[in-house]
Coordinates of C-alpha atoms and ligand atoms in Angstrom, one line a residue:
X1444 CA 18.5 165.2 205.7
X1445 CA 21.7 167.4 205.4
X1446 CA 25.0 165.7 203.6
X1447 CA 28.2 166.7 203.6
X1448 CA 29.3 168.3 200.5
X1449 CA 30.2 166.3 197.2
X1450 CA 34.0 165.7 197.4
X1451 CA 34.6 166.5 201.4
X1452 CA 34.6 163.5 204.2
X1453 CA 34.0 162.8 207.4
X1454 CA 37.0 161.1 209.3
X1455 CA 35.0 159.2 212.1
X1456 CA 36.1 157.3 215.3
X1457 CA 37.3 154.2 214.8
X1458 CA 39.4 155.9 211.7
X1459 CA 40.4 158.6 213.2
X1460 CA 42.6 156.4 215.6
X1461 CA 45.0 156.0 212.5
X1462 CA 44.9 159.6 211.6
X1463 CA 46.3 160.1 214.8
X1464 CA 48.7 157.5 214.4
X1465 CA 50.4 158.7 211.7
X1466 CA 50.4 162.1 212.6
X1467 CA 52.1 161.1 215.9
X1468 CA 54.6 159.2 213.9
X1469 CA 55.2 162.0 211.5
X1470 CA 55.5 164.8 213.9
X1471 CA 58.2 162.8 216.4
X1472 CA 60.4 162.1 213.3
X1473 CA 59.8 165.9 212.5
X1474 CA 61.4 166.7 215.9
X1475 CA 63.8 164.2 215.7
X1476 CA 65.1 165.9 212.4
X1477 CA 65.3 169.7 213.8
X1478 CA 62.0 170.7 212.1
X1479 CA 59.7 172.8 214.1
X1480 CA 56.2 173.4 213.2
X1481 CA 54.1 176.2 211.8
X1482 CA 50.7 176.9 210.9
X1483 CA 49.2 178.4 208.4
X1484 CA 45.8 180.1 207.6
X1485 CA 43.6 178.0 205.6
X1486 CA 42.7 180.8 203.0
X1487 CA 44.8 183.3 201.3
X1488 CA 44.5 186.2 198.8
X1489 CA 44.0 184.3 195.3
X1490 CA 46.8 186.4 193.8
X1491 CA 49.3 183.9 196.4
X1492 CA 48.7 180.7 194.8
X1493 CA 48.3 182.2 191.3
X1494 CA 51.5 183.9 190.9
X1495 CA 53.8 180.7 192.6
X1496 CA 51.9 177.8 191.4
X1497 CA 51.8 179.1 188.1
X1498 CA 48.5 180.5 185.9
X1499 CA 49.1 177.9 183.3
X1500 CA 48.3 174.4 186.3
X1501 CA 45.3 172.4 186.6
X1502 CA 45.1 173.7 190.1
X1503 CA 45.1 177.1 189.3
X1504 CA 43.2 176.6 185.9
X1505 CA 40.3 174.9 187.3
X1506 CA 40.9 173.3 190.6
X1507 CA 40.9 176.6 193.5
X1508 CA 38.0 177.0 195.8
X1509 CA 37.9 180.8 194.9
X1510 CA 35.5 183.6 195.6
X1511 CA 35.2 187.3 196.5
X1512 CA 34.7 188.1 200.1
X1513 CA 32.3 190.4 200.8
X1514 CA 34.4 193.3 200.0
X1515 CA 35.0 191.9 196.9
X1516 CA 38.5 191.1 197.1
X1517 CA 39.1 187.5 195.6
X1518 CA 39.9 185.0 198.4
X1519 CA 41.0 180.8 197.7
X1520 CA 41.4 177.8 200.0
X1521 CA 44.6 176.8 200.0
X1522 CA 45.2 173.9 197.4
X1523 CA 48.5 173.2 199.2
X1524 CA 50.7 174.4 201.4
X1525 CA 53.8 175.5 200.5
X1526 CA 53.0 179.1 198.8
X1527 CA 51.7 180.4 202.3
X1528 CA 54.4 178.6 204.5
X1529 CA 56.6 181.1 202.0
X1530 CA 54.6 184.1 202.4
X1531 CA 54.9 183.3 206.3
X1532 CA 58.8 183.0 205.7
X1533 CA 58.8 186.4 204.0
X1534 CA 56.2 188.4 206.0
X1535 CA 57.8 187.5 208.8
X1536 CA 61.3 187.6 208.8
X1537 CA 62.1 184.1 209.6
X1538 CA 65.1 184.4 207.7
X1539 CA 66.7 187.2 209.9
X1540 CA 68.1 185.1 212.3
X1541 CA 68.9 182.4 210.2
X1542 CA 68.3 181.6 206.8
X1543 CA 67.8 178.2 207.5
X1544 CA 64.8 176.9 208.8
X1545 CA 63.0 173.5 208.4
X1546 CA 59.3 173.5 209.0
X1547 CA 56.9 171.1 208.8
X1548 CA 52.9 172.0 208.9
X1549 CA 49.9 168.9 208.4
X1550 CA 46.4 170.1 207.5
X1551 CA 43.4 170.1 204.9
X1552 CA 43.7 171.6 201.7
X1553 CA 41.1 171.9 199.0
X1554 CA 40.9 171.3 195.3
X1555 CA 37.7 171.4 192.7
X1556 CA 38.4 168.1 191.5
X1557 CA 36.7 164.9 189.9
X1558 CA 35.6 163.6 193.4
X1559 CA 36.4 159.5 193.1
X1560 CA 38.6 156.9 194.9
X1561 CA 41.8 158.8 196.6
X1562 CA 40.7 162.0 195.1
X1563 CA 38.7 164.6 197.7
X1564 CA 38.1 168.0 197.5
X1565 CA 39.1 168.9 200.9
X1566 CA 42.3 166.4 201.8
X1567 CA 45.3 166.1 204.3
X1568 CA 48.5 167.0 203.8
X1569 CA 52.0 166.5 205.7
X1570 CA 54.0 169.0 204.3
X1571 CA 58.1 169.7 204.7
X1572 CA 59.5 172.7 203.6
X1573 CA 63.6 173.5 204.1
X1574 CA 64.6 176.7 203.5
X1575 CA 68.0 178.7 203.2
X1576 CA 70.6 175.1 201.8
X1577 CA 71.0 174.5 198.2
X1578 CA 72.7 171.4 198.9
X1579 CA 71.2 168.4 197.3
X1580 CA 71.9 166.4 200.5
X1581 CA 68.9 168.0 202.1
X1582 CA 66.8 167.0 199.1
X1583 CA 67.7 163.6 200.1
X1584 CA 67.3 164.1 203.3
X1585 CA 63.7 164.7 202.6
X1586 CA 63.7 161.9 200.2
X1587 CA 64.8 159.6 203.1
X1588 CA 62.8 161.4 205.9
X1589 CA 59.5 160.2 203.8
X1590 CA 60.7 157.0 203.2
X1591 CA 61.3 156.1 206.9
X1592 CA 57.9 157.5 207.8
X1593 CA 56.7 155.0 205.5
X1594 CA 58.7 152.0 207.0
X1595 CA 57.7 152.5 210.6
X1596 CA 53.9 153.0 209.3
X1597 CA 54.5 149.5 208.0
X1598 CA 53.8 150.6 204.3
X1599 CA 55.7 148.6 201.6
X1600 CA 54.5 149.2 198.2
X1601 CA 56.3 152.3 197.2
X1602 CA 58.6 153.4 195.0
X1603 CA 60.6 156.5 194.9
X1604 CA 60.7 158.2 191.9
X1605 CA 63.2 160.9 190.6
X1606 CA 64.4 163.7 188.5
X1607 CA 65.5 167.1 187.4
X1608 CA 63.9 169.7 185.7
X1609 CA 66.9 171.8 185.7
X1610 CA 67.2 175.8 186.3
X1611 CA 67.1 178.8 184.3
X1612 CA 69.9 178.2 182.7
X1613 CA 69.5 174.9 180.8
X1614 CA 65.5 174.6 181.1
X1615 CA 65.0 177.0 178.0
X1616 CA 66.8 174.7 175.8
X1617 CA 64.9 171.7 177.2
X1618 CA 61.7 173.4 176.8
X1619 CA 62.3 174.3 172.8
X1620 CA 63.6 171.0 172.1
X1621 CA 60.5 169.5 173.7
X1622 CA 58.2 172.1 171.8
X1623 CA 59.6 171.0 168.7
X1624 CA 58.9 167.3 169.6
X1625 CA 55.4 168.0 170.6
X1626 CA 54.9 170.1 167.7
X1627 CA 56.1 166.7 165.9
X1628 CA 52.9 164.7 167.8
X1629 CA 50.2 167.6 167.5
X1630 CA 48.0 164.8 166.3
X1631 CA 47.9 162.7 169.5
X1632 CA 47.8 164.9 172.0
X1633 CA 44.4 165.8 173.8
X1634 CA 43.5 169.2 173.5
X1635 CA 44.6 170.8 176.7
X1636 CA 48.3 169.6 175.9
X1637 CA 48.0 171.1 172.6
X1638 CA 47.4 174.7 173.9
X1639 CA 50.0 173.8 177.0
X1640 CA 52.2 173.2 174.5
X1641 CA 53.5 176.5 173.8
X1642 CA 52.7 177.4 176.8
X1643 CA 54.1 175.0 179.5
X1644 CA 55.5 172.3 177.2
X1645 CA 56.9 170.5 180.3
X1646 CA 53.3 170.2 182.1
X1647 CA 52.5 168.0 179.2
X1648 CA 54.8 165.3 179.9
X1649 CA 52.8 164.4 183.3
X1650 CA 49.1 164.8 181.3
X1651 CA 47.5 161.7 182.3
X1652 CA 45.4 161.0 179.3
X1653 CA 46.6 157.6 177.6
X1654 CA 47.5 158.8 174.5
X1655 CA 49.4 161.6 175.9
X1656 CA 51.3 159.0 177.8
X1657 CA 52.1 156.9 174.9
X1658 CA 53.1 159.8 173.1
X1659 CA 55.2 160.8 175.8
X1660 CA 57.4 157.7 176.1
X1661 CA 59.8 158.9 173.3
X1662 CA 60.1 162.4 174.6
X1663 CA 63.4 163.9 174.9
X1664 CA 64.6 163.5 178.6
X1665 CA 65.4 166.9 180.4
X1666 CA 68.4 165.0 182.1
X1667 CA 69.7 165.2 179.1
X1668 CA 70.3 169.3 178.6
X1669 CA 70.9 169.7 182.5
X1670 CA 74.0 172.5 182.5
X1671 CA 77.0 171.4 184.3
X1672 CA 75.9 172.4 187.4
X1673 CA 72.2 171.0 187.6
X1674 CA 73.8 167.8 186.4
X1675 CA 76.7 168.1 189.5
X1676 CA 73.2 168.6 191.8
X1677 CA 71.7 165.5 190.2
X1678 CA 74.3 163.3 190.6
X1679 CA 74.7 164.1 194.2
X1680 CA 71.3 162.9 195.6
X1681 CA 71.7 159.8 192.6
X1682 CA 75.3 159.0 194.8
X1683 CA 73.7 160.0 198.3
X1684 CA 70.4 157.8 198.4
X1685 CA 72.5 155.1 197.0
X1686 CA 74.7 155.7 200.0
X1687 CA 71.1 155.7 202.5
X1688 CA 70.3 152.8 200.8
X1689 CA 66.8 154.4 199.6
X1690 CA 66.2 152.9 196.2
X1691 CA 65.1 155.0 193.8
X1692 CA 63.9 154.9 189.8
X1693 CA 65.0 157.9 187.4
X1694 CA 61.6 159.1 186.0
X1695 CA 62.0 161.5 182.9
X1696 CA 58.4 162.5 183.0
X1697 CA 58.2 163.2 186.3
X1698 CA 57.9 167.2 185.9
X1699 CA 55.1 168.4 189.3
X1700 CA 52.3 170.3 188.2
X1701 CA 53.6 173.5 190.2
X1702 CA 55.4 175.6 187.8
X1703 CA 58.6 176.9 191.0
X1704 CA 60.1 173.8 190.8
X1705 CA 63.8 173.9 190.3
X1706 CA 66.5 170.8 189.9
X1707 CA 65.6 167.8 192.2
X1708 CA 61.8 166.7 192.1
X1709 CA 60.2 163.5 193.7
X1710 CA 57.1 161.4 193.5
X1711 CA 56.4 158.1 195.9
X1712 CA 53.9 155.8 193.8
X1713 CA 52.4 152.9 195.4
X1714 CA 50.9 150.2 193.2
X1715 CA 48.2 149.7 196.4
X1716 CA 46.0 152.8 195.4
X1717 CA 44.8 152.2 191.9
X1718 CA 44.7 154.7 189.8
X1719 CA 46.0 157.5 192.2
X1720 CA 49.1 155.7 192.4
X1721 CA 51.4 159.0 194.3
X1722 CA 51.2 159.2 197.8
X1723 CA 54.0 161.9 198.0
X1724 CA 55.5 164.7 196.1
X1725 CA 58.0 167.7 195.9
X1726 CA 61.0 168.7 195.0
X1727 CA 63.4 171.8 195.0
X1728 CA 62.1 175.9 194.4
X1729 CA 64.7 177.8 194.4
X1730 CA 63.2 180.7 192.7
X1731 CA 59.4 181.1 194.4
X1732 CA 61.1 183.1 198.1
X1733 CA 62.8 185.4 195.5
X1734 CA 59.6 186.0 193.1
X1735 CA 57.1 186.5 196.2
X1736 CA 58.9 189.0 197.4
X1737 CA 61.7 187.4 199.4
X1738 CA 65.0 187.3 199.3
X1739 CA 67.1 185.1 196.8
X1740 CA 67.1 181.6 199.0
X1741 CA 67.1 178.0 197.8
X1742 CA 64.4 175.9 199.2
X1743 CA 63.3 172.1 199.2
X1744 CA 60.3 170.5 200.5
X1745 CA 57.3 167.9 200.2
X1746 CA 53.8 167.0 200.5
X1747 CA 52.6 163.6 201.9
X1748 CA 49.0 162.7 200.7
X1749 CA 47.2 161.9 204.2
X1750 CA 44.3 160.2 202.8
X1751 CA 46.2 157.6 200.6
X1752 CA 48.7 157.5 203.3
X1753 CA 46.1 156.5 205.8
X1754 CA 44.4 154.4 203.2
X1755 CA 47.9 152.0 202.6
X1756 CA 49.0 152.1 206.3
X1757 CA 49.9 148.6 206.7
X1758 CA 48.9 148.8 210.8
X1759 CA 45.3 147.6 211.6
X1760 CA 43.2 150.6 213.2
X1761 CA 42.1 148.5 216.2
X1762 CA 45.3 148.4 217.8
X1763 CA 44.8 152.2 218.5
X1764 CA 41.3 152.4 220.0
X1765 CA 41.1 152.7 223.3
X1766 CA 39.1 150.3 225.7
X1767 CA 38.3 151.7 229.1
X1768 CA 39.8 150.3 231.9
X1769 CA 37.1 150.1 233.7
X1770 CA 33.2 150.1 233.4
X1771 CA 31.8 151.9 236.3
X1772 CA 27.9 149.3 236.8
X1773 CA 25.6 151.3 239.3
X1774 CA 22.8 149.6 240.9
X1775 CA 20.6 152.0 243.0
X1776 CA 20.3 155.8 242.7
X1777 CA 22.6 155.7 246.0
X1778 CA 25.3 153.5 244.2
X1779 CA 24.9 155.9 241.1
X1780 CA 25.7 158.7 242.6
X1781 CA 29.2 158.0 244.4
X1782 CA 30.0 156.0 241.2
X1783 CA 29.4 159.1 239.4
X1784 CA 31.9 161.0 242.1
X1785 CA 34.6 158.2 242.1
X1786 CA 34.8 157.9 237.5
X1787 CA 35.9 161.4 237.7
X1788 CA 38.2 161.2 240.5
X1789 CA 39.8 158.0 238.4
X1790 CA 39.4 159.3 235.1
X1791 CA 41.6 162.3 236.8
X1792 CA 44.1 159.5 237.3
X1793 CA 44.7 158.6 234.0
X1794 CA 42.1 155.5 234.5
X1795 CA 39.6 155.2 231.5
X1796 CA 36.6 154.5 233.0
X1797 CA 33.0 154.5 231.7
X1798 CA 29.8 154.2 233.3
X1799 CA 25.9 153.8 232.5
X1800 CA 23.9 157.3 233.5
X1801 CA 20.7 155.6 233.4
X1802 CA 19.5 153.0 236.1
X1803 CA 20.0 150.0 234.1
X1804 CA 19.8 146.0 235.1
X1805 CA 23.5 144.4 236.3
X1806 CA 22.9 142.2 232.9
X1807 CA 21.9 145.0 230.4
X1808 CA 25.3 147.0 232.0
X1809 CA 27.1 144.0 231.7
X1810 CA 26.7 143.7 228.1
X1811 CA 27.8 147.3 227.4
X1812 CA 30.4 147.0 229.6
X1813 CA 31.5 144.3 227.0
X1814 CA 30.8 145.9 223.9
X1815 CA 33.0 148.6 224.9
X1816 CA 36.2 146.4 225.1
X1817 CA 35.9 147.2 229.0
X1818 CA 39.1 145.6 230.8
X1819 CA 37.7 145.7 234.2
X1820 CA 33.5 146.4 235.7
X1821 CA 33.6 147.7 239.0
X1822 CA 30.2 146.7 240.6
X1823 CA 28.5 149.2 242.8
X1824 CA 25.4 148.1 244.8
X1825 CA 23.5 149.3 247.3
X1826 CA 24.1 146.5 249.5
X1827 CA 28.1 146.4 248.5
X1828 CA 28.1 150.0 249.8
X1829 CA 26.4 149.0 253.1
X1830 CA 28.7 146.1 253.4
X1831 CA 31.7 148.8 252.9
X1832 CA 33.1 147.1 249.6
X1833 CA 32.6 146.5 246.0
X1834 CA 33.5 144.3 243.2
X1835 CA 35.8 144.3 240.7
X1836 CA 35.9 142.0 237.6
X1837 CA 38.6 141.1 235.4
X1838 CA 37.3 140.2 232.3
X1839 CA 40.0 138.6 230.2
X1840 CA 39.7 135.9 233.6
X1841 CA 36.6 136.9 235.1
X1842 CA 38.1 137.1 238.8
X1843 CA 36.4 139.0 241.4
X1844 CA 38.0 140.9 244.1
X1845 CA 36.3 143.1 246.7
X1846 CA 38.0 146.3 246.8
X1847 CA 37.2 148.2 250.3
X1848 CA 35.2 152.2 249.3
X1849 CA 37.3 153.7 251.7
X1850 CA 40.0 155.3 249.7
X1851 CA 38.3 153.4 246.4
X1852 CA 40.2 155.4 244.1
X1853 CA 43.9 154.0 245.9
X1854 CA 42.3 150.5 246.2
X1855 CA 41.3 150.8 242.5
X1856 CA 44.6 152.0 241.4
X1857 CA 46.8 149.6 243.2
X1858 CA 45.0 146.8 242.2
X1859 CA 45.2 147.6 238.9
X1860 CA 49.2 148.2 239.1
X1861 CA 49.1 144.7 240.4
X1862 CA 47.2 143.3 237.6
X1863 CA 49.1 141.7 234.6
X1864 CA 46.2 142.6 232.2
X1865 CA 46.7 146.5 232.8
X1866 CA 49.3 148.0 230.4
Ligands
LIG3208 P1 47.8 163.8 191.4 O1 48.8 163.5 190.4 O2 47.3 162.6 192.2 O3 46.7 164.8 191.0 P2 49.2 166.1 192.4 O4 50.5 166.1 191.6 O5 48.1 167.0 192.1 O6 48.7 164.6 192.6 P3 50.5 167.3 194.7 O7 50.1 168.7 194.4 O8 51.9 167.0 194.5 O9 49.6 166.3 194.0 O10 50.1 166.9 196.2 C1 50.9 166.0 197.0 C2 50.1 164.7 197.3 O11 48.8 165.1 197.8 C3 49.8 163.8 196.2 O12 50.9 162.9 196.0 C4 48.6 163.1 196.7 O13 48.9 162.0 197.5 C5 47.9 164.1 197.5 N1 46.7 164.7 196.8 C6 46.7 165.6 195.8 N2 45.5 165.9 195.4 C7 44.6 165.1 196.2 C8 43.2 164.9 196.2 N3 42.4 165.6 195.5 N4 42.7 164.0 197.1 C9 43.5 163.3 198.0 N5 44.9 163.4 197.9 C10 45.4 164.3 197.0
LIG3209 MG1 46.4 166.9 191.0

């Protein structure tokens, strides 16, 4: 037998339900917020993600689905979403109009890594981009956008997480004071941190090897070298989630493994998922529109991790699956057939309604008719049909009502309407 790949899932019904859920939830807050949607390809050239999440990340170091396409030219799927949603923005103009726009996009990505719990190598994203304001209020509006997604999915274990990483102007001093310090703790560092050291000395204040972390607890804090202005920025969304009530903890090693982010950056940890304890991340990049090409626009935005979000949704699957309305039982190849005429004419109606194809017994239909969650049967016999009605049963109360076959599908419907069980 065929599996699926190493690393990639199936999302089945009965699961799915959720997914849907959520997605629902997500997309009407979206709309209530003045963001409007946009889709993305899943692949693009490799050069894309290279050049704006930075040659020196784990994604682009060893993480990207890459190969040549059969013209050789080198090809990745996307590891996330953001460095296509701004190619879109520049390829197209977007900002002609107005440079503002707010967009959100949901959708797999895919990443070569360590398949285990929480970890895939194609997952989901929900993904929130603003472009065009360089006001921290719309980095806390994103903040607080996430954070009442989570509330009305009924998820409680999280915890926003904060900081800055600065600009161009103060990170350089940041980054050779932290140099130095690492320099100071060669000895306990693993060995990827000691060539990203020189490198990208800020990537290895999120490494997640133990001693790493330990080493990193006395760091020097980037909050503290922010210039006058990045500080000004900081405080803002510090004074403004207060103000939203959003609680939040400062987090000095919080740094994002993409190398374009500017100032604010975020990360929602849950202690519900183990080991991959951040359901959410992002922050501001006000330089990647400007390096791909673009003009010179601030821009904000985030990434929700479906899976882990799915898999801490405090709301129970089964109160999305739909049970028909009604199970269609046929007795009689006469019976079957104008049962088969009237399921679409109700399912046409909005009225979920299953049937049995085959010529089964009342009981065996019965049964199915049960396992299905089936509200009502509707039971067709030869002899009903003669008699010119048919039954139907409730089966929360098990009454039984004859409903005439002229104009069945009205008799059905107002029945129904006058039935309490019916929602
Ligand atoms: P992590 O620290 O877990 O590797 P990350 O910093 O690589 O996360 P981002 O690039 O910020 O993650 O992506 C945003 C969110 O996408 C993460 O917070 C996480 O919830 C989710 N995510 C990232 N990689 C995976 C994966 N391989 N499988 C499932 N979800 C993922
Ligand atoms: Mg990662």
């Amino acid at each position: 037998m065929i599996q699926l790949i190493r690393g990639f899932k199936d999302i089945l019904p009965g699961e799915v339900e959720l997914w849907q859920y959520i997605e629902k939830t997500a997309r009407s807050l979206f709309e209530d917020f003045g963001f409007k949607e946009i889709r993305i390809p899943i692949m693009e050239r490799t050069e894309l993600f290279a050049r704006s999440i930075g040659e020196d990340t784990d994604i682009v170091e060893k993480e990207m689905y890459t190969f040549p396409d059969r013209k050789g030219s080198l090809i990745t799927l996307r590891p996330e979403a953001t460095a296509s949603v701004c190619r879109s923005y520049i390829q197209h103009k977007l900002y002609s109009k107005d440079p503002v726009q707010k967009y959100f996009t949901i959708g797999p990505m895919f990443r070569r890594e360590r398949p285990q719990k929480g970890r895939y190598r194609q997952f989901y994203q929900i993904n929130a981009e603003i472009f065009g304001v360089d006001s921290p209020l719309v980095d806390v509006e994103l903040i607080f956008l996430m954070v009442t997604l989570f509330s009305r999915l009924s998820v409680s274990d999280v915890e926003t997480h904060i900081n800055s990483l600065g600009c161009p102007e103060c990170r350089p001093t940041f980054k050779a004071v932290l140099s130095d310090f690492l320099t100071s703790s060669t000895g306990t560092l693993c060995s990827d941190c000691i060539r990203r050291k020189d490198r990208n000395p800020l990537r290895v204040l999120d490494c997640k090897v133990p001693a790493c972390r330990e080493a990193m607890a006395h760091a020097p804090s980037i909050l503290d070298y922010l210039c006058p202005a990045c500080s000004q920025h900081f405080e803002t969304v510090k004074t403004a989630l207060d103000a939203m009530n959003v609680p939040f903890t400062i987090d000095k090693r919080l740094v994002r493994g993409l190398d374009y982010y500017t100032r604010t950056t975020f990360e929602i940890q849950t202690g519900s998922l183990g080991a991959q304890s951040a359901v959410a991340g992002g922050g501001r990049y006000d330089g990647l529109v400007k390096a791909l090409g673009g003009p010179d626009t601030p821009a904000t935005g985030f990434a929700i991790g479906f899976d882990r979000l799915a898999e801490i949704t405090g709301l129970n699957c089964n109160d999305f699956i739909k049970t028909p309305d009604i199970y269609l039982a046929a007795l009689g190849e006469k019976s079957l057939s104008l049962a088969f005429e009237w399921r679409s004419a109700l399912c046409l109606e909005g009225i979920k309604t299953e049937m049995d194809f085959g010529d089964k017994s009342l009981k065996s239909q019965m049964k199915r008719a049960d396992r299905l969650g089936a509200k009502h049967v509707l039971i067709v016999g030869d002899n009903e049909i003669k008699q010119g009605s048919v039954i139907l049963r409730n089966m929360t109360t098990k009454e039984q009502v004859l409903i005439p076959i002229e104009r069945v599908v009205e008799n059905i419907k107002a029945n129904l309407g006058a039935s309490p069980q019916l929602e």
